[in-house]
């Protein structure tokens, strides 16, 4: 097995190792997506509009569910597969940026997934707005050689064109919904409709050609809607749709409570992780209660909750009434990298820094961003930290043992401390002042989303879950864009989850 980022800097993708061959899989012309481009932000405006004038996704989702039921989808939205008691499946989140960072994941994903029964995409299948015309280069082409079905739950970006593309591809070519009656003039709904980004017309020939790339019978899957459950072997996998704003409507909440009943072990897949960046986000349900209330109920027997949306890997083993639920963030499947170095020292729900796992390691994240902003600000010599320097300053700030030793000769200097502060590096809870918390929030929310890069290391990741009647073995594999990690994807984290 190849070195991981916890073993060596080369295992993290640093150094002059041979670049990967993922570019051979890419189209000749790739339109580079940058979240610093005002045009990209403008077409992706519906989340902001919904927060100002009301979120329509619950009503739209209900109409889509009714449409699928009328077309013959199962009323309970359960996909009943004929998998053995011992099987494996893949989870990859936030895939569809369409550039180097997405295609760099593909070689390792295909190697690790060769004997798996299916895959699940956890959030944001297509960026920037989920348009149908983007599915060719951002879904069908990269996964054309994955010879099993792919199921998906939408993320907020898939909703930016009212989920039309997602429903066409994953839900039996569902037709567009009929338009609703015009709202009352100058009402909140009228303003929302005025500002709303409307779905673009689909190029049907382009879509038909794209479908041919995944046309084998073994690759086909039809799901009953944007949220669903899969009965596979001894487990039930439940996927929920958290829409534009990271919540679920009352109708979906009632379904989730019903489909969660019973002693069968369950794994939740959600577009909004319940624990992330050292914080708890239980995910509100319209009308009362939260998704995490349902996950924590011992009668429902959830063993894990996996969320996308945040573009890295994190794991929180939370003790709930004497049993451990693994809360996982897995959104590193292809989009830009969200920083991990901004995560403060973890102390939440009984989970300590010693229990917590993340990828990339915080030091690698800080080194990555120092290089990125050093290039952008034309201050490379001053701003760029080596991986060893970044690891050392993170260990000092958080008071932790580093995931990879920086080396005895590495010194923490005023410059490294200054760069760490400017880039929003997290700290220890007892030293995090009221002033520094907003600074970290601003950095995470404003600067990180624009940080697209097109050269390795990418610090991407995906999951493989091996299921037996007794346990689930969850492994997080890395994709750096370097050849060594393509040929033998390193395991960055592994945990065995008992089912009983």
Short mmCIF file of C-alpha atoms in Angstrom, two decimals:
data_model
loop_
_atom_site.label_atom_id
_atom_site.label_comp_id
_atom_site.label_asym_id
_atom_site.label_seq_id
_atom_site.Cartn_x
_atom_site.Cartn_y
_atom_site.Cartn_z
CA UNK A 1 0.00 0.00 0.00
CA UNK A 2 1.33 3.43 -0.92
CA UNK A 3 2.22 6.11 1.62
CA UNK A 4 -0.57 8.40 2.77
CA UNK A 5 -0.29 12.07 3.72
CA UNK A 6 0.12 10.92 7.32
CA UNK A 7 3.26 8.99 6.34
CA UNK A 8 5.22 11.30 4.04
CA UNK A 9 5.01 14.63 2.22
CA UNK A 10 5.32 12.70 -1.05
CA UNK A 11 2.28 10.66 -0.02
CA UNK A 12 0.38 13.94 0.27
CA UNK A 13 1.30 14.80 -3.32
CA UNK A 14 4.05 17.33 -2.61
CA UNK A 15 7.29 17.26 -4.54
CA UNK A 16 8.28 16.61 -8.13
CA UNK A 17 6.63 13.21 -8.53
CA UNK A 18 5.30 12.17 -11.93
CA UNK A 19 2.00 13.91 -12.71
CA UNK A 20 -1.07 11.79 -13.16
CA UNK A 21 -2.55 10.79 -16.49
CA UNK A 22 -6.06 11.95 -15.71
CA UNK A 23 -5.84 14.64 -18.39
CA UNK A 24 -6.12 11.87 -20.99
CA UNK A 25 -9.71 11.37 -19.81
CA UNK A 26 -10.67 15.03 -20.15
CA UNK A 27 -12.27 16.78 -23.13
CA UNK A 28 -9.87 18.73 -25.36
CA UNK A 29 -11.49 21.98 -24.25
CA UNK A 30 -12.53 22.53 -20.65
CA UNK A 31 -14.24 25.73 -19.61
CA UNK A 32 -12.55 26.64 -16.34
CA UNK A 33 -14.97 27.50 -13.55
CA UNK A 34 -13.96 30.22 -11.10
CA UNK A 35 -16.09 31.40 -8.21
CA UNK A 36 -14.25 34.70 -8.40
CA UNK A 37 -16.03 35.32 -11.73
CA UNK A 38 -19.08 37.56 -11.17
CA UNK A 39 -20.90 35.74 -13.98
CA UNK A 40 -20.68 32.44 -12.10
CA UNK A 41 -21.98 34.08 -8.93
CA UNK A 42 -24.84 35.74 -10.82
CA UNK A 43 -26.20 32.54 -12.41
CA UNK A 44 -25.90 30.85 -8.99
CA UNK A 45 -27.94 33.53 -7.25
CA UNK A 46 -31.03 31.49 -6.37
CA UNK A 47 -29.77 30.53 -2.93
CA UNK A 48 -29.45 34.20 -1.97
CA UNK A 49 -32.81 35.01 -3.55
CA UNK A 50 -34.46 32.17 -1.61
CA UNK A 51 -32.98 33.40 1.67
CA UNK A 52 -34.40 36.88 1.01
CA UNK A 53 -37.83 36.10 -0.41
CA UNK A 54 -38.65 32.59 0.76
CA UNK A 55 -37.44 29.14 -0.25
CA UNK A 56 -39.70 27.47 -2.85
CA UNK A 57 -37.86 24.15 -2.97
CA UNK A 58 -40.21 22.34 -0.57
CA UNK A 59 -43.21 23.05 -2.78
CA UNK A 60 -41.27 22.20 -5.94
CA UNK A 61 -39.99 18.98 -4.41
CA UNK A 62 -43.55 17.98 -3.44
CA UNK A 63 -44.72 18.52 -7.02
CA UNK A 64 -41.79 16.47 -8.33
CA UNK A 65 -42.64 13.65 -5.91
CA UNK A 66 -46.27 13.67 -7.06
CA UNK A 67 -45.13 13.57 -10.70
CA UNK A 68 -42.86 10.59 -10.06
CA UNK A 69 -45.59 8.75 -8.12
CA UNK A 70 -47.99 9.24 -11.03
CA UNK A 71 -45.31 7.79 -13.32
CA UNK A 72 -45.16 4.60 -11.23
CA UNK A 73 -42.34 5.26 -8.75
CA UNK A 74 -42.78 3.33 -5.48
CA UNK A 75 -44.85 5.27 -2.97
CA UNK A 76 -42.36 4.61 -0.14
CA UNK A 77 -39.45 5.73 -2.37
CA UNK A 78 -37.45 2.59 -1.48
CA UNK A 79 -35.15 1.03 -4.07
CA UNK A 80 -35.04 -2.70 -3.31
CA UNK A 81 -31.83 -4.20 -4.66
CA UNK A 82 -30.75 -7.81 -4.72
CA UNK A 83 -27.33 -7.43 -3.16
CA UNK A 84 -25.71 -10.19 -1.07
CA UNK A 85 -25.06 -9.84 2.64
CA UNK A 86 -21.44 -9.00 1.80
CA UNK A 87 -21.01 -6.25 -0.76
CA UNK A 88 -19.30 -2.90 -1.34
CA UNK A 89 -20.34 0.52 -2.61
CA UNK A 90 -18.75 3.90 -3.24
CA UNK A 91 -19.59 7.40 -2.01
CA UNK A 92 -18.21 10.52 -3.68
CA UNK A 93 -19.40 14.05 -3.00
CA UNK A 94 -19.51 17.40 -4.80
CA UNK A 95 -18.13 16.06 -8.04
CA UNK A 96 -19.20 18.14 -10.98
CA UNK A 97 -16.81 21.00 -11.58
CA UNK A 98 -15.70 19.44 -14.85
CA UNK A 99 -12.02 20.40 -14.71
CA UNK A 100 -8.73 18.98 -13.49
CA UNK A 101 -9.83 18.59 -9.88
CA UNK A 102 -12.78 16.36 -10.89
CA UNK A 103 -10.96 14.23 -13.45
CA UNK A 104 -7.99 13.76 -11.11
CA UNK A 105 -10.28 11.66 -8.91
CA UNK A 106 -11.37 9.31 -11.69
CA UNK A 107 -8.35 6.95 -12.09
CA UNK A 108 -8.17 6.12 -8.40
CA UNK A 109 -11.95 5.90 -8.10
CA UNK A 110 -12.11 3.39 -10.96
CA UNK A 111 -9.28 1.31 -9.49
CA UNK A 112 -10.75 1.10 -5.99
CA UNK A 113 -14.35 0.57 -7.17
CA UNK A 114 -13.82 -2.36 -9.56
CA UNK A 115 -15.88 -4.90 -7.59
CA UNK A 116 -18.45 -2.53 -6.06
CA UNK A 117 -22.19 -2.89 -6.64
CA UNK A 118 -23.11 0.80 -6.98
CA UNK A 119 -22.02 4.34 -6.19
CA UNK A 120 -23.72 7.31 -4.53
CA UNK A 121 -22.97 10.95 -5.33
CA UNK A 122 -23.55 12.98 -2.18
CA UNK A 123 -24.47 16.54 -3.21
CA UNK A 124 -23.70 18.92 -6.10
CA UNK A 125 -23.56 16.58 -9.05
CA UNK A 126 -23.15 19.51 -11.46
CA UNK A 127 -21.64 22.98 -11.03
CA UNK A 128 -22.38 25.85 -11.28
CA UNK A 129 -26.19 25.52 -11.61
CA UNK A 130 -27.03 21.91 -12.45
CA UNK A 131 -27.91 22.59 -16.08
CA UNK A 132 -28.71 19.53 -18.19
CA UNK A 133 -26.23 20.44 -20.92
CA UNK A 134 -23.33 20.10 -18.44
CA UNK A 135 -24.01 16.43 -17.65
CA UNK A 136 -22.00 15.20 -20.64
CA UNK A 137 -18.59 16.45 -19.47
CA UNK A 138 -19.32 16.51 -15.73
CA UNK A 139 -21.12 13.19 -15.20
CA UNK A 140 -21.40 10.83 -18.17
CA UNK A 141 -17.83 11.26 -19.45
CA UNK A 142 -15.84 11.02 -16.19
CA UNK A 143 -17.79 7.97 -14.95
CA UNK A 144 -18.30 6.21 -18.29
CA UNK A 145 -16.00 3.35 -17.22
CA UNK A 146 -17.69 2.77 -13.87
CA UNK A 147 -19.66 -0.37 -14.69
CA UNK A 148 -22.32 -0.18 -12.00
CA UNK A 149 -25.31 2.08 -11.27
CA UNK A 150 -24.85 5.57 -9.84
CA UNK A 151 -27.47 7.05 -7.50
CA UNK A 152 -27.38 10.65 -6.35
CA UNK A 153 -28.83 13.21 -4.00
CA UNK A 154 -28.88 16.82 -5.16
CA UNK A 155 -26.95 19.66 -3.61
CA UNK A 156 -27.82 23.32 -3.58
CA UNK A 157 -26.13 23.85 -6.96
CA UNK A 158 -28.32 21.19 -8.58
CA UNK A 159 -31.31 23.23 -7.42
CA UNK A 160 -30.17 26.45 -9.12
CA UNK A 161 -32.12 25.40 -12.22
CA UNK A 162 -35.04 23.94 -10.24
CA UNK A 163 -33.56 20.42 -10.32
CA UNK A 164 -34.53 19.97 -13.96
CA UNK A 165 -31.24 18.42 -15.11
CA UNK A 166 -31.01 16.14 -12.08
CA UNK A 167 -34.53 14.79 -12.65
CA UNK A 168 -33.86 14.19 -16.35
CA UNK A 169 -30.72 12.14 -15.66
CA UNK A 170 -31.50 10.23 -12.46
CA UNK A 171 -35.29 10.00 -12.38
CA UNK A 172 -36.36 8.30 -15.61
CA UNK A 173 -36.22 11.39 -17.82
CA UNK A 174 -38.85 13.20 -15.73
CA UNK A 175 -40.42 16.03 -17.79
CA UNK A 176 -40.30 19.68 -16.63
CA UNK A 177 -42.99 20.77 -14.20
CA UNK A 178 -45.82 22.93 -15.51
CA UNK A 179 -45.41 26.60 -14.51
CA UNK A 180 -47.27 27.76 -11.42
CA UNK A 181 -49.76 30.65 -11.50
CA UNK A 182 -48.22 34.12 -11.47
CA UNK A 183 -47.82 35.49 -7.91
CA UNK A 184 -49.50 38.63 -6.65
CA UNK A 185 -47.68 41.78 -7.81
CA UNK A 186 -45.04 43.14 -5.37
CA UNK A 187 -45.45 40.16 -3.03
CA UNK A 188 -42.36 38.31 -1.79
CA UNK A 189 -43.08 35.55 -4.31
CA UNK A 190 -43.33 38.16 -7.09
CA UNK A 191 -39.90 39.58 -6.22
CA UNK A 192 -38.49 36.06 -6.01
CA UNK A 193 -39.87 35.18 -9.44
CA UNK A 194 -38.51 38.42 -10.88
CA UNK A 195 -34.95 37.73 -9.66
CA UNK A 196 -34.97 33.95 -10.08
CA UNK A 197 -32.50 32.29 -12.43
CA UNK A 198 -34.71 30.34 -14.86
CA UNK A 199 -33.70 26.94 -16.30
CA UNK A 200 -32.23 27.05 -19.77
CA UNK A 201 -33.58 24.99 -22.67
CA UNK A 202 -31.94 21.56 -23.02
CA UNK A 203 -29.93 20.58 -26.08
CA UNK A 204 -31.63 17.21 -26.58
CA UNK A 205 -29.09 15.96 -29.11
CA UNK A 206 -26.22 16.80 -26.76
CA UNK A 207 -27.93 14.92 -23.93
CA UNK A 208 -28.65 11.90 -26.13
CA UNK A 209 -25.00 11.69 -27.16
CA UNK A 210 -23.90 12.02 -23.53
CA UNK A 211 -26.18 9.18 -22.41
CA UNK A 212 -24.40 6.79 -24.78
CA UNK A 213 -21.31 7.00 -22.57
CA UNK A 214 -23.16 5.17 -19.77
CA UNK A 215 -25.58 3.07 -21.79
CA UNK A 216 -24.65 -0.47 -20.66
CA UNK A 217 -27.52 -2.31 -18.91
CA UNK A 218 -25.37 -2.81 -15.77
CA UNK A 219 -24.94 0.96 -15.44
CA UNK A 220 -28.62 1.83 -15.43
CA UNK A 221 -30.48 3.01 -12.34
CA UNK A 222 -33.75 4.84 -11.85
CA UNK A 223 -34.45 6.50 -8.53
CA UNK A 224 -37.91 7.52 -7.30
CA UNK A 225 -37.03 11.19 -6.81
CA UNK A 226 -34.43 13.49 -5.29
CA UNK A 227 -34.71 11.63 -1.97
CA UNK A 228 -34.86 7.88 -1.59
CA UNK A 229 -33.87 4.81 0.41
CA UNK A 230 -31.89 1.79 -0.83
CA UNK A 231 -32.27 -1.63 0.76
CA UNK A 232 -28.98 -3.36 -0.01
CA UNK A 233 -27.86 -6.52 1.78
CA UNK A 234 -28.18 -6.06 5.54
CA UNK A 235 -28.35 -2.24 5.50
CA UNK A 236 -30.70 0.55 4.45
CA UNK A 237 -29.05 3.62 2.91
CA UNK A 238 -31.22 6.74 3.10
CA UNK A 239 -30.55 9.77 0.93
CA UNK A 240 -32.19 13.10 1.75
CA UNK A 241 -32.47 16.29 -0.30
CA UNK A 242 -31.64 19.43 1.70
CA UNK A 243 -32.45 21.81 -1.17
CA UNK A 244 -31.11 25.33 -1.48
CA UNK A 245 -30.76 26.29 2.18
CA UNK A 246 -29.79 23.07 3.96
CA UNK A 247 -33.20 22.19 5.42
CA UNK A 248 -35.95 19.71 4.54
CA UNK A 249 -39.67 20.27 4.11
CA UNK A 250 -42.40 18.74 6.27
CA UNK A 251 -43.42 16.15 3.66
CA UNK A 252 -39.88 14.82 3.31
CA UNK A 253 -39.47 14.96 7.09
CA UNK A 254 -42.54 12.75 7.59
CA UNK A 255 -41.17 10.30 5.00
CA UNK A 256 -37.76 10.28 6.72
CA UNK A 257 -39.33 9.43 10.07
CA UNK A 258 -41.32 6.60 8.50
CA UNK A 259 -38.49 5.10 6.44
CA UNK A 260 -36.16 5.26 9.46
CA UNK A 261 -38.32 2.99 11.59
CA UNK A 262 -37.24 -0.53 12.46
CA UNK A 263 -34.06 -2.28 13.64
CA UNK A 264 -32.36 -2.61 10.25
CA UNK A 265 -28.97 -0.77 10.39
CA UNK A 266 -29.05 2.52 8.48
CA UNK A 267 -26.63 4.94 6.86
CA UNK A 268 -27.76 8.48 6.08
CA UNK A 269 -26.45 10.34 3.03
CA UNK A 270 -27.19 14.06 3.04
CA UNK A 271 -26.18 17.19 1.17
CA UNK A 272 -25.72 19.06 4.48
CA UNK A 273 -23.34 17.38 6.96
CA UNK A 274 -24.54 17.24 10.54
CA UNK A 275 -21.09 17.76 12.09
CA UNK A 276 -18.59 19.88 10.20
CA UNK A 277 -15.70 22.24 10.99
CA UNK A 278 -16.00 21.49 14.68
CA UNK A 279 -19.67 22.54 14.78
CA UNK A 280 -23.03 20.78 15.02
CA UNK A 281 -25.61 21.50 12.30
CA UNK A 282 -28.58 19.23 13.08
CA UNK A 283 -30.59 20.21 9.93
CA UNK A 284 -34.02 21.64 10.69
CA UNK A 285 -37.22 19.98 9.49
CA UNK A 286 -40.10 22.26 8.57
CA UNK A 287 -42.73 22.04 11.29
CA UNK A 288 -40.33 20.99 14.05
CA UNK A 289 -37.52 18.62 14.90
CA UNK A 290 -34.24 17.97 13.15
CA UNK A 291 -32.67 15.31 10.99
CA UNK A 292 -30.17 14.59 13.74
CA UNK A 293 -33.01 13.89 16.18
CA UNK A 294 -34.01 11.07 13.85
CA UNK A 295 -30.44 9.83 13.43
CA UNK A 296 -29.85 9.79 17.19
CA UNK A 297 -33.06 7.90 18.06
CA UNK A 298 -31.82 4.43 19.14
CA UNK A 299 -34.96 2.82 17.72
CA UNK A 300 -33.88 3.86 14.22
CA UNK A 301 -30.43 2.24 14.46
CA UNK A 302 -28.37 4.66 12.41
CA UNK A 303 -24.68 3.81 12.42
CA UNK A 304 -23.36 6.64 10.20
CA UNK A 305 -24.37 9.94 8.62
CA UNK A 306 -22.36 11.01 5.54
CA UNK A 307 -22.72 14.53 4.15
CA UNK A 308 -21.37 16.38 1.14
CA UNK A 309 -21.35 20.16 0.45
CA UNK A 310 -18.04 20.87 2.22
CA UNK A 311 -15.16 19.97 -0.09
CA UNK A 312 -12.90 17.92 2.14
CA UNK A 313 -13.07 14.89 4.46
CA UNK A 314 -13.88 14.97 8.16
CA UNK A 315 -14.99 12.31 10.64
CA UNK A 316 -16.54 12.72 14.11
CA UNK A 317 -17.22 9.52 16.14
CA UNK A 318 -20.01 10.74 18.42
CA UNK A 319 -21.15 8.71 21.42
CA UNK A 320 -24.97 8.71 21.58
CA UNK A 321 -26.39 6.92 24.61
CA UNK A 322 -23.57 4.39 24.73
CA UNK A 323 -23.26 3.69 21.00
CA UNK A 324 -21.06 5.42 18.45
CA UNK A 325 -22.44 7.10 15.33
CA UNK A 326 -19.86 8.06 12.71
CA UNK A 327 -20.59 11.54 11.34
CA UNK A 328 -18.63 11.98 8.12
CA UNK A 329 -18.04 14.84 5.68
CA UNK A 330 -17.19 13.55 2.22
CA UNK A 331 -17.33 16.37 -0.31
CA UNK A 332 -13.90 16.06 -1.88
CA UNK A 333 -14.98 14.39 -5.11
CA UNK A 334 -14.09 17.04 -7.65
CA UNK A 335 -14.73 20.66 -6.70
CA UNK A 336 -12.25 23.17 -5.27
CA UNK A 337 -10.84 22.34 -1.85
CA UNK A 338 -12.41 23.85 1.26
CA UNK A 339 -9.72 24.54 3.83
CA UNK A 340 -9.23 22.28 6.84
CA UNK A 341 -6.62 24.54 8.47
CA UNK A 342 -9.44 26.88 9.55
CA UNK A 343 -10.96 24.14 11.73
CA UNK A 344 -10.14 24.93 15.37
CA UNK A 345 -9.00 22.30 17.83
CA UNK A 346 -11.95 19.91 18.01
CA UNK A 347 -13.92 19.56 21.21
CA UNK A 348 -17.59 18.85 20.53
CA UNK A 349 -20.15 16.23 21.61
CA UNK A 350 -17.44 14.33 23.45
CA UNK A 351 -15.26 14.18 20.33
CA UNK A 352 -11.72 15.38 21.01
CA UNK A 353 -8.87 16.24 18.68
CA UNK A 354 -7.49 12.73 19.23
CA UNK A 355 -10.74 11.21 17.90
CA UNK A 356 -11.21 13.61 14.98
CA UNK A 357 -9.88 12.89 11.49
CA UNK A 358 -9.64 15.12 8.43
CA UNK A 359 -8.14 15.16 4.96
CA UNK A 360 -6.22 17.08 3.88
CA UNK A 361 -4.25 17.41 7.09
CA UNK A 362 -4.45 20.96 8.39
CA UNK A 363 -0.78 21.61 7.65
CA UNK A 364 -1.18 20.51 4.03
CA UNK A 365 -4.26 22.70 3.73
CA UNK A 366 -2.37 25.75 5.02
CA UNK A 367 0.59 25.07 2.71
CA UNK A 368 -1.81 24.67 -0.25
CA UNK A 369 -3.53 27.99 0.42
CA UNK A 370 -0.27 29.83 1.11
CA UNK A 371 0.99 28.73 -2.29
CA UNK A 372 -2.30 29.67 -3.96
CA UNK A 373 -2.48 33.18 -2.49
CA UNK A 374 1.24 33.72 -2.85
CA UNK A 375 0.74 33.24 -6.57
CA UNK A 376 -2.36 35.41 -6.74
CA UNK A 377 -0.88 38.25 -4.72
CA UNK A 378 2.49 37.98 -6.50
CA UNK A 379 4.17 37.48 -3.14
CA UNK A 380 5.36 33.91 -3.53
CA UNK A 381 8.65 34.24 -1.68
CA UNK A 382 7.01 35.84 1.35
CA UNK A 383 3.64 34.09 1.38
CA UNK A 384 4.43 30.48 0.43
CA UNK A 385 4.96 28.05 3.31
CA UNK A 386 6.50 24.63 2.89
CA UNK A 387 4.43 21.68 4.03
CA UNK A 388 6.79 21.26 7.00
CA UNK A 389 6.52 24.94 8.02
CA UNK A 390 2.73 24.86 7.78
CA UNK A 391 2.53 21.63 9.77
CA UNK A 392 4.70 23.07 12.53
CA UNK A 393 2.76 26.31 12.91
CA UNK A 394 -0.59 24.46 12.95
CA UNK A 395 0.71 22.16 15.70
CA UNK A 396 1.78 25.22 17.71
CA UNK A 397 -1.49 27.13 17.24
CA UNK A 398 -3.75 24.20 18.08
CA UNK A 399 -1.51 22.57 20.65
CA UNK A 400 -1.77 19.20 18.92
CA UNK A 401 0.51 16.43 17.77
CA UNK A 402 0.77 16.84 13.99
CA UNK A 403 -0.60 14.14 11.72
CA UNK A 404 2.81 14.04 9.99
CA UNK A 405 5.99 15.09 11.77
CA UNK A 406 7.42 18.31 10.26
CA UNK A 407 11.03 17.37 11.01
CA UNK A 408 13.30 18.49 13.90
CA UNK A 409 14.95 21.27 11.86
CA UNK A 410 11.67 23.06 11.08
CA UNK A 411 11.28 26.33 13.01
CA UNK A 412 8.13 28.37 13.62
CA UNK A 413 8.99 31.98 12.83
CA UNK A 414 7.18 35.30 12.95
CA UNK A 415 6.56 35.02 9.22
CA UNK A 416 4.93 31.58 9.45
CA UNK A 417 2.77 32.74 12.34
CA UNK A 418 1.71 35.84 10.39
CA UNK A 419 0.81 33.83 7.26
CA UNK A 420 -1.16 31.34 9.35
CA UNK A 421 -3.14 34.20 10.91
CA UNK A 422 -3.78 35.92 7.57
CA UNK A 423 -5.08 32.65 6.11
CA UNK A 424 -7.51 32.07 8.99
CA UNK A 425 -5.79 29.13 10.67
CA UNK A 426 -7.81 27.75 13.56
CA UNK A 427 -6.76 27.84 17.17
CA UNK A 428 -7.37 26.33 20.58
CA UNK A 429 -10.86 26.85 22.07
CA UNK A 430 -9.43 28.51 25.18
CA UNK A 431 -7.56 31.05 23.01
CA UNK A 432 -10.22 31.82 20.39
CA UNK A 433 -11.34 35.37 21.08
CA UNK A 434 -14.58 36.99 19.99
CA UNK A 435 -12.59 39.00 17.47
CA UNK A 436 -10.86 36.04 15.85
CA UNK A 437 -14.00 33.92 15.42
CA UNK A 438 -15.61 36.32 12.92
CA UNK A 439 -12.29 36.57 11.07
CA UNK A 440 -12.22 32.79 10.66
CA UNK A 441 -15.85 32.78 9.52
CA UNK A 442 -15.21 35.51 6.95
CA UNK A 443 -12.17 33.67 5.61
CA UNK A 444 -14.00 30.33 5.38
CA UNK A 445 -17.07 31.76 3.68
CA UNK A 446 -15.54 34.44 1.44
CA UNK A 447 -11.99 33.56 0.45
CA UNK A 448 -12.13 29.76 0.38
CA UNK A 449 -14.91 29.38 -2.23
CA UNK A 450 -12.87 31.28 -4.81
CA UNK A 451 -9.83 29.10 -4.40
CA UNK A 452 -9.91 27.00 -7.55
CA UNK A 453 -6.62 25.46 -8.65
CA UNK A 454 -5.65 23.50 -11.72
CA UNK A 455 -2.38 21.88 -10.69
CA UNK A 456 -1.59 19.07 -8.20
CA UNK A 457 -1.77 18.32 -5.38
CA UNK A 458 -5.56 18.57 -5.34
CA UNK A 459 -6.32 16.78 -2.02
CA UNK A 460 -9.47 15.14 -3.39
CA UNK A 461 -11.05 12.05 -1.84
CA UNK A 462 -13.74 9.40 -2.11
CA UNK A 463 -15.12 6.62 0.10
CA UNK A 464 -15.44 2.88 -0.22
CA UNK A 465 -17.78 1.08 2.18
CA UNK A 466 -17.51 -2.70 2.57
CA UNK A 467 -20.62 -4.18 4.16
CA UNK A 468 -20.93 -7.49 6.00
CA UNK A 469 -23.74 -8.71 8.30
CA UNK A 470 -21.58 -7.70 11.26
CA UNK A 471 -19.99 -4.39 10.30
CA UNK A 472 -19.27 -1.70 7.71
CA UNK A 473 -15.66 -0.92 6.89
CA UNK A 474 -15.38 2.71 5.76
CA UNK A 475 -12.20 3.90 4.03
CA UNK A 476 -11.33 7.34 2.71
CA UNK A 477 -9.01 7.23 -0.32
CA UNK A 478 -6.96 10.18 -1.57
CA UNK A 479 -6.59 11.56 -5.09
CA UNK A 480 -3.80 14.11 -5.50
CA UNK A 481 -3.38 14.33 -9.27
CA UNK A 482 0.02 12.58 -9.05
CA UNK A 483 0.69 9.27 -10.78
CA UNK A 484 1.66 7.37 -7.63
CA UNK A 485 -1.73 8.02 -6.04
CA UNK A 486 -3.54 7.08 -9.28
CA UNK A 487 -1.83 3.69 -9.39
CA UNK A 488 -2.28 2.93 -5.69
CA UNK A 489 -4.72 5.32 -3.98
CA UNK A 490 -3.61 5.76 -0.35
CA UNK A 491 -6.01 5.23 2.53
CA UNK A 492 -6.24 8.46 4.54
CA UNK A 493 -8.69 7.18 7.14
CA UNK A 494 -10.32 3.87 8.03
CA UNK A 495 -12.91 2.83 10.58
CA UNK A 496 -14.91 -0.32 11.20
CA UNK A 497 -18.52 0.40 12.20
CA UNK A 498 -20.36 -2.39 14.05
CA UNK A 499 -23.91 -3.00 12.82
CA UNK A 500 -25.18 -4.59 16.03
#
